[in-house]
Each structure stands twice: as C-alpha cells, then as structure tokens.
Amino acid sequence: MSFPKPISTIAFDADDTLWVNQPHYDEVEDNFAALLSAYLSREAVSHGLYEADVRNLPIFGYGAKAFMLSMIETAIALTDGRISGKEIQRIIEMGKEMLSRPVQLLDGVRHVLDSLEEDYALMVLTKGDLLDQESKIARSGLGRYFQTVEIVSEKKPETYRKILDRHGLQPDEFVMIGNSLRSDILPALEIGACAIHIPADSTWAHEQVSEANVTDKNFLKLDNICQVLDHFETPIRHS
Ligand SMILES: [Mg+2]
C-alpha cells in the first residue's frame, strides 16, 4: 500500500512513536517496587499500581504527574499507612526526575521528519498532561517540524473528528502514525482516516488490545518508523 497525495497531513503520536517513554515508566516502577520491597512483593506492587493508574485516569489523566500521584496512593494503601514521609519524599523525587529527563528520540525519527516535511503538513497528536508534553516537545528539538501540536486528554473517534474539522481536513487526506492500537489506530480508522501502527518494544498494558481483527484497507503495520518512507510519495533529494 502507498499513500499518494491527496494525503495532506501526517500526524504522529509522541510517546513511544517519536521518543522513548514506556521504558522510563517501567524503570521507575522497578525503583518504586524496590522502595516498597520491605512491605510487599514486586507482583503486589505492580498489580496495585496498575489498578490505581487505571482507576485514576478519569481524574488525573495520563502522564508522569498522574503516575506519581498513583504511586503515592498505592504506597499508602498497600502499606496500610506505614510508608514513611521519607519514602513518600523519594516517590515525589522519582516523579520530578521523570518530568525533566532528557528526551531520547527513537531511531530514524529525525530522518523521517526531514524527508516528509516539505511535502506534507506534519502534526503531533498526543495524549497527556499539557505542560509535560509541551516540555517534551521542546526538549526533543523536533518542534520546528510540526505545523500543529494537538495535546488531548483522550484519543477517541470524536477527538480525531474534531481535530480534522478544526483544520478543515477530510479523513481520507489524514494519516495517523502511532504505537498504540487502542489510541492511535482504531479510533482513526473508525472515522475513515488511514493509520499506521508501529509497535513499540514496551507498551503499557492499558493500551494493549488484540490486533487479530484489524483488516481495514486503510491500515498498515510496520516494524519501524523508517519504513514509513516506503509508503509515501516523496521526491528523491540528494543532500
Ligand atoms: Mg504512544
């Protein structure tokens, strides 16, 4: 499959599509479990934290701040209040450190954006906390490639429909690229847009859905972001 024009706009998810994200959460969860190891097993901590994360999504939304609050809540609940102030302080430091880490781009991202920017309008379309995502875009150094940055609290079909309406785009001229079937692919396909799934090495359990039945003609699954270039018409340029 290739995407000749009239595709006008290519939207990229950010976390685990443009840069490394989930591995940071996995690492902090390991450190959190180590901090609570005197009280609880690794499995009990992971289970409790996942439950709190998902339960808190409608209240806190996505992102590192929400994750930090869920870690604190989990630590207090699972230790029956025995967690110390010093240990809570350590959890807050873990969260703050996540919010200021250097952004590590995934392989090939800059090359792909360099190759597409002249012929397509490029968009970032990401879920998450506004300040956190804006800060990551700034730290990534990729801001100049994107004509539009959309930071949303959820990626549902209505979310995509509203964004396309706002930019005067038809679904058949829009492609969404991302690592999450649940957030990036299925809702985009549902409104008639094209979608490219590039699975990440590590994906949060809440974002995982079965892909066995994705047979949409507008759907493409690739192994890495560089393969995106095989599916768009871009003139060969020699630098
Ligand atoms: Mg993502």
mmCIF file of C-alpha atoms and ligand atoms in Angstrom:
data_model
loop_
_atom_site.group_PDB
_atom_site.id
_atom_site.type_symbol
_atom_site.label_atom_id
_atom_site.label_comp_id
_atom_site.label_asym_id
_atom_site.label_seq_id
_atom_site.Cartn_x
_atom_site.Cartn_y
_atom_site.Cartn_z
ATOM 1 C CA MET A 1 0.000 0.000 0.000
ATOM 2 C CA SER A 2 1.192 3.510 -0.620
ATOM 3 C CA PHE A 3 -0.254 6.849 0.242
ATOM 4 C CA PRO A 4 -0.176 9.078 -2.834
ATOM 5 C CA LYS A 5 -1.421 12.612 -2.468
ATOM 6 C CA PRO A 6 -4.204 13.698 -1.696
ATOM 7 C CA ILE A 7 -2.818 12.740 1.712
ATOM 8 C CA SER A 8 -2.001 16.197 3.019
ATOM 9 C CA THR A 9 -1.416 15.701 6.718
ATOM 10 C CA ILE A 10 0.604 13.126 8.618
ATOM 11 C CA ALA A 11 0.034 13.028 12.361
ATOM 12 C CA PHE A 12 2.466 11.378 14.750
ATOM 13 C CA ASP A 13 1.774 10.133 18.223
ATOM 14 C CA ALA A 14 4.612 11.283 20.502
ATOM 15 C CA ASP A 15 5.353 8.857 23.360
ATOM 16 C CA ASP A 16 6.973 5.636 22.075
ATOM 17 C CA THR A 17 6.445 6.796 18.479
ATOM 18 C CA LEU A 18 8.824 9.770 18.303
ATOM 19 C CA TRP A 19 10.699 9.183 21.557
ATOM 20 C CA VAL A 20 11.293 6.646 24.315
ATOM 21 C CA ASN A 21 8.619 6.765 27.015
ATOM 22 C CA GLN A 22 7.282 3.485 28.390
ATOM 23 C CA PRO A 23 10.744 2.155 29.335
ATOM 24 C CA HIS A 24 11.063 5.166 31.695
ATOM 25 C CA TYR A 25 7.801 4.188 33.377
ATOM 26 C CA ASP A 26 8.950 0.545 33.599
ATOM 27 C CA GLU A 27 12.221 1.647 35.199
ATOM 28 C CA VAL A 28 10.515 3.938 37.725
ATOM 29 C CA GLU A 29 8.052 1.165 38.560
ATOM 30 C CA ASP A 30 11.049 -1.122 39.280
ATOM 31 C CA ASN A 31 12.507 1.521 41.620
ATOM 32 C CA PHE A 32 9.118 2.034 43.270
ATOM 33 C CA ALA A 33 8.794 -1.710 43.870
ATOM 34 C CA ALA A 34 12.317 -1.772 45.322
ATOM 35 C CA LEU A 35 11.377 1.083 47.668
ATOM 36 C CA LEU A 36 8.384 -0.930 48.913
ATOM 37 C CA SER A 37 10.177 -4.284 48.987
ATOM 38 C CA ALA A 38 10.281 -4.284 52.800
ATOM 39 C CA TYR A 39 6.475 -4.217 52.798
ATOM 40 C CA LEU A 40 5.311 -6.052 49.667
ATOM 41 C CA SER A 41 6.236 -8.343 46.800
ATOM 42 C CA ARG A 42 7.046 -6.963 43.332
ATOM 43 C CA GLU A 43 3.861 -8.509 41.938
ATOM 44 C CA ALA A 44 1.649 -6.943 44.621
ATOM 45 C CA VAL A 45 3.166 -3.514 43.972
ATOM 46 C CA SER A 46 2.762 -3.798 40.185
ATOM 47 C CA HIS A 47 -0.806 -5.002 40.493
ATOM 48 C CA GLY A 48 -1.759 -2.267 42.984
ATOM 49 C CA LEU A 49 -0.107 0.461 40.926
ATOM 50 C CA TYR A 50 -1.781 -0.642 37.693
ATOM 51 C CA GLU A 51 -5.181 -0.674 39.399
ATOM 52 C CA ALA A 52 -4.616 2.814 40.819
ATOM 53 C CA ASP A 53 -3.336 4.161 37.476
ATOM 54 C CA VAL A 54 -6.388 2.957 35.588
ATOM 55 C CA ARG A 55 -8.820 3.965 38.340
ATOM 56 C CA ASN A 56 -7.320 7.470 38.417
ATOM 57 C CA LEU A 57 -7.265 8.033 34.645
ATOM 58 C CA PRO A 58 -10.630 9.866 34.584
ATOM 59 C CA ILE A 59 -9.465 12.127 37.432
ATOM 60 C CA PHE A 60 -5.752 12.674 36.773
ATOM 61 C CA GLY A 61 -5.453 11.849 33.062
ATOM 62 C CA TYR A 62 -2.198 10.482 31.600
ATOM 63 C CA GLY A 63 1.416 11.374 32.241
ATOM 64 C CA ALA A 64 4.143 11.392 34.847
ATOM 65 C CA LYS A 65 2.346 13.614 37.375
ATOM 66 C CA ALA A 66 -0.643 11.273 37.395
ATOM 67 C CA PHE A 67 1.740 8.324 37.697
ATOM 68 C CA MET A 68 3.492 9.938 40.689
ATOM 69 C CA LEU A 69 0.176 10.538 42.475
ATOM 70 C CA SER A 70 -0.884 6.950 41.799
ATOM 71 C CA MET A 71 2.425 5.690 43.218
ATOM 72 C CA ILE A 72 1.865 7.712 46.411
ATOM 73 C CA GLU A 73 -1.726 6.490 46.739
ATOM 74 C CA THR A 74 -0.627 2.895 46.123
ATOM 75 C CA ALA A 75 2.209 3.124 48.644
ATOM 76 C CA ILE A 76 -0.094 4.443 51.368
ATOM 77 C CA ALA A 77 -2.879 1.948 50.616
ATOM 78 C CA LEU A 78 -0.729 -1.168 50.251
ATOM 79 C CA THR A 79 1.337 -0.468 53.392
ATOM 80 C CA ASP A 80 -1.758 0.376 55.420
ATOM 81 C CA GLY A 81 -0.332 3.822 56.067
ATOM 82 C CA ARG A 82 3.017 2.524 57.333
ATOM 83 C CA ILE A 83 5.005 4.145 54.494
ATOM 84 C CA SER A 84 7.250 6.878 55.925
ATOM 85 C CA GLY A 85 7.361 10.538 54.975
ATOM 86 C CA LYS A 86 10.922 9.980 53.735
ATOM 87 C CA GLU A 87 9.733 7.215 51.416
ATOM 88 C CA ILE A 88 6.909 9.410 50.085
ATOM 89 C CA GLN A 89 9.515 12.109 49.502
ATOM 90 C CA ARG A 90 11.533 9.604 47.454
ATOM 91 C CA ILE A 91 8.463 8.837 45.281
ATOM 92 C CA ILE A 92 7.948 12.552 44.615
ATOM 93 C CA GLU A 93 11.611 12.834 43.597
ATOM 94 C CA MET A 94 11.146 9.907 41.174
ATOM 95 C CA GLY A 95 8.204 11.714 39.578
ATOM 96 C CA LYS A 96 10.032 15.033 39.327
ATOM 97 C CA GLU A 97 13.009 13.310 37.749
ATOM 98 C CA MET A 98 10.730 11.723 35.104
ATOM 99 C CA LEU A 99 9.394 15.174 34.225
ATOM 100 C CA SER A 100 12.821 16.583 33.468
ATOM 101 C CA ARG A 101 14.670 13.691 31.838
ATOM 102 C CA PRO A 102 16.406 14.301 28.521
ATOM 103 C CA VAL A 103 14.188 13.198 25.623
ATOM 104 C CA GLN A 104 15.665 10.266 23.707
ATOM 105 C CA LEU A 105 14.451 10.161 20.098
ATOM 106 C CA LEU A 106 13.687 6.768 18.582
ATOM 107 C CA ASP A 107 15.990 5.654 15.733
ATOM 108 C CA GLY A 108 15.230 7.218 12.376
ATOM 109 C CA VAL A 109 12.708 9.796 13.603
ATOM 110 C CA ARG A 110 14.638 12.864 12.525
ATOM 111 C CA HIS A 111 15.377 11.373 9.086
ATOM 112 C CA VAL A 112 11.705 10.561 8.524
ATOM 113 C CA LEU A 113 10.577 14.067 9.529
ATOM 114 C CA ASP A 114 13.312 15.629 7.351
ATOM 115 C CA SER A 115 12.087 13.566 4.386
ATOM 116 C CA LEU A 116 8.391 14.366 4.785
ATOM 117 C CA GLU A 117 8.314 17.968 5.974
ATOM 118 C CA GLU A 118 8.434 19.609 2.534
ATOM 119 C CA ASP A 119 5.567 17.639 1.015
ATOM 120 C CA TYR A 120 3.187 17.101 3.920
ATOM 121 C CA ALA A 121 1.817 19.047 6.839
ATOM 122 C CA LEU A 122 3.156 17.288 9.926
ATOM 123 C CA MET A 123 1.258 17.168 13.205
ATOM 124 C CA VAL A 124 1.944 15.866 16.705
ATOM 125 C CA LEU A 125 -1.188 14.355 18.195
ATOM 126 C CA THR A 126 -0.554 13.151 21.708
ATOM 127 C CA LYS A 127 -2.406 12.369 24.888
ATOM 128 C CA GLY A 128 -1.153 13.510 28.213
ATOM 129 C CA ASP A 129 -0.501 16.370 30.525
ATOM 130 C CA LEU A 130 -0.244 19.699 28.688
ATOM 131 C CA LEU A 131 2.854 21.068 30.432
ATOM 132 C CA ASP A 132 4.643 17.694 30.416
ATOM 133 C CA GLN A 133 4.043 17.110 26.687
ATOM 134 C CA GLU A 134 4.882 20.692 25.699
ATOM 135 C CA SER A 135 8.099 20.403 27.674
ATOM 136 C CA LYS A 136 8.988 17.088 25.991
ATOM 137 C CA ILE A 137 8.370 18.552 22.529
ATOM 138 C CA ALA A 138 10.667 21.469 23.414
ATOM 139 C CA ARG A 139 13.354 19.148 24.851
ATOM 140 C CA SER A 140 13.097 16.822 21.830
ATOM 141 C CA GLY A 141 14.241 19.580 19.466
ATOM 142 C CA LEU A 142 11.559 18.428 16.977
ATOM 143 C CA GLY A 143 9.175 21.353 17.405
ATOM 144 C CA ARG A 144 10.137 23.052 14.137
ATOM 145 C CA TYR A 145 8.914 20.118 12.021
ATOM 146 C CA PHE A 146 5.319 20.356 13.173
ATOM 147 C CA GLN A 147 2.787 22.839 11.875
ATOM 148 C CA THR A 148 0.348 21.690 14.530
ATOM 149 C CA VAL A 149 0.655 20.249 18.024
ATOM 150 C CA GLU A 150 -2.512 18.754 19.491
ATOM 151 C CA ILE A 151 -2.374 17.616 23.128
ATOM 152 C CA VAL A 152 -5.579 15.853 24.137
ATOM 153 C CA SER A 153 -6.841 14.071 27.242
ATOM 154 C CA GLU A 154 -8.135 11.021 25.330
ATOM 155 C CA LYS A 155 -7.899 9.744 21.763
ATOM 156 C CA LYS A 156 -11.392 8.709 20.821
ATOM 157 C CA PRO A 157 -13.047 8.813 17.376
ATOM 158 C CA GLU A 158 -14.725 12.142 18.327
ATOM 159 C CA THR A 159 -11.301 13.530 19.257
ATOM 160 C CA TYR A 160 -9.987 12.800 15.763
ATOM 161 C CA ARG A 161 -13.153 14.059 14.110
ATOM 162 C CA LYS A 162 -12.974 17.374 15.982
ATOM 163 C CA ILE A 163 -9.302 17.895 15.179
ATOM 164 C CA LEU A 164 -9.848 17.188 11.477
ATOM 165 C CA ASP A 165 -12.849 19.545 11.434
ATOM 166 C CA ARG A 166 -10.853 22.261 13.144
ATOM 167 C CA HIS A 167 -8.147 22.030 10.498
ATOM 168 C CA GLY A 168 -10.576 21.653 7.592
ATOM 169 C CA LEU A 169 -9.311 18.145 6.751
ATOM 170 C CA GLN A 170 -11.187 15.206 5.241
ATOM 171 C CA PRO A 171 -10.445 11.793 6.791
ATOM 172 C CA ASP A 172 -9.019 10.446 3.518
ATOM 173 C CA GLU A 173 -6.290 13.084 3.476
ATOM 174 C CA PHE A 174 -5.130 12.289 7.014
ATOM 175 C CA VAL A 175 -2.800 9.559 8.296
ATOM 176 C CA MET A 176 -2.207 8.790 11.979
ATOM 177 C CA ILE A 177 1.034 7.051 12.949
ATOM 178 C CA GLY A 178 1.484 5.589 16.423
ATOM 179 C CA ASN A 179 2.418 2.718 18.687
ATOM 180 C CA SER A 180 -0.954 2.194 20.357
ATOM 181 C CA LEU A 181 -3.680 0.283 18.539
ATOM 182 C CA ARG A 182 -6.182 1.437 21.125
ATOM 183 C CA SER A 183 -5.429 5.166 20.953
ATOM 184 C CA ASP A 184 -3.699 5.853 17.642
ATOM 185 C CA ILE A 185 -5.066 3.296 15.213
ATOM 186 C CA LEU A 186 -8.580 2.028 15.928
ATOM 187 C CA PRO A 187 -10.241 5.440 16.506
ATOM 188 C CA ALA A 188 -8.532 6.930 13.413
ATOM 189 C CA LEU A 189 -9.724 4.007 11.264
ATOM 190 C CA GLU A 190 -13.193 4.355 12.714
ATOM 191 C CA ILE A 191 -13.572 7.863 11.284
ATOM 192 C CA GLY A 192 -12.261 6.774 7.873
ATOM 193 C CA ALA A 193 -8.687 8.035 8.175
ATOM 194 C CA CYS A 194 -5.580 5.991 7.395
ATOM 195 C CA ALA A 195 -3.486 4.611 10.248
ATOM 196 C CA ILE A 196 -0.003 3.150 10.533
ATOM 197 C CA HIS A 197 0.797 1.023 13.564
ATOM 198 C CA ILE A 198 4.422 0.831 14.634
ATOM 199 C CA PRO A 199 4.504 -1.315 17.773
ATOM 200 C CA ALA A 200 6.969 -0.269 20.478
ATOM 201 C CA ASP A 201 9.186 -2.686 22.409
ATOM 202 C CA SER A 202 7.224 -1.981 25.569
ATOM 203 C CA THR A 203 3.578 -0.898 25.709
ATOM 204 C CA TRP A 204 1.520 -0.125 28.806
ATOM 205 C CA ALA A 205 -0.954 -2.941 29.473
ATOM 206 C CA HIS A 206 -3.867 -0.489 29.373
ATOM 207 C CA GLU A 207 -3.071 0.380 25.735
ATOM 208 C CA GLN A 208 -2.963 -3.237 24.585
ATOM 209 C CA VAL A 209 -5.803 -4.665 22.514
ATOM 210 C CA SER A 210 -5.963 -7.643 20.217
ATOM 211 C CA GLU A 211 -4.962 -6.798 16.657
ATOM 212 C CA ALA A 212 -6.162 -10.067 15.165
ATOM 213 C CA ASN A 213 -9.212 -8.447 13.616
ATOM 214 C CA VAL A 214 -7.754 -5.233 12.173
ATOM 215 C CA THR A 215 -8.401 -5.747 8.467
ATOM 216 C CA ASP A 216 -9.212 -2.182 7.441
ATOM 217 C CA LYS A 217 -7.970 -1.274 3.959
ATOM 218 C CA ASN A 218 -6.575 1.953 5.422
ATOM 219 C CA PHE A 219 -4.456 0.069 7.985
ATOM 220 C CA LEU A 220 -0.772 -0.647 7.761
ATOM 221 C CA LYS A 221 1.567 -2.219 10.312
ATOM 222 C CA LEU A 222 5.299 -1.515 10.121
ATOM 223 C CA ASP A 223 8.321 -2.620 12.127
ATOM 224 C CA ASN A 224 9.971 0.773 12.448
ATOM 225 C CA ILE A 225 9.399 4.403 11.593
ATOM 226 C CA CYS A 226 11.891 4.462 8.677
ATOM 227 C CA GLN A 227 9.609 2.109 6.734
ATOM 228 C CA VAL A 228 7.012 4.900 6.680
ATOM 229 C CA LEU A 229 9.004 6.497 3.858
ATOM 230 C CA ASP A 230 8.366 3.457 1.613
ATOM 231 C CA HIS A 231 4.665 4.296 1.651
ATOM 232 C CA PHE A 232 4.625 7.983 0.792
ATOM 233 C CA GLU A 233 5.434 9.727 -2.419
ATOM 234 C CA THR A 234 8.418 11.915 -1.743
ATOM 235 C CA PRO A 235 10.815 13.095 -4.409
ATOM 236 C CA ILE A 236 14.349 11.762 -4.080
ATOM 237 C CA ARG A 237 16.518 14.561 -2.804
ATOM 238 C CA HIS A 238 20.270 14.477 -2.620
ATOM 239 C CA SER A 239 21.762 16.372 0.236
HETATM 240 MG MG MG B 1 2.345 6.374 22.211
#
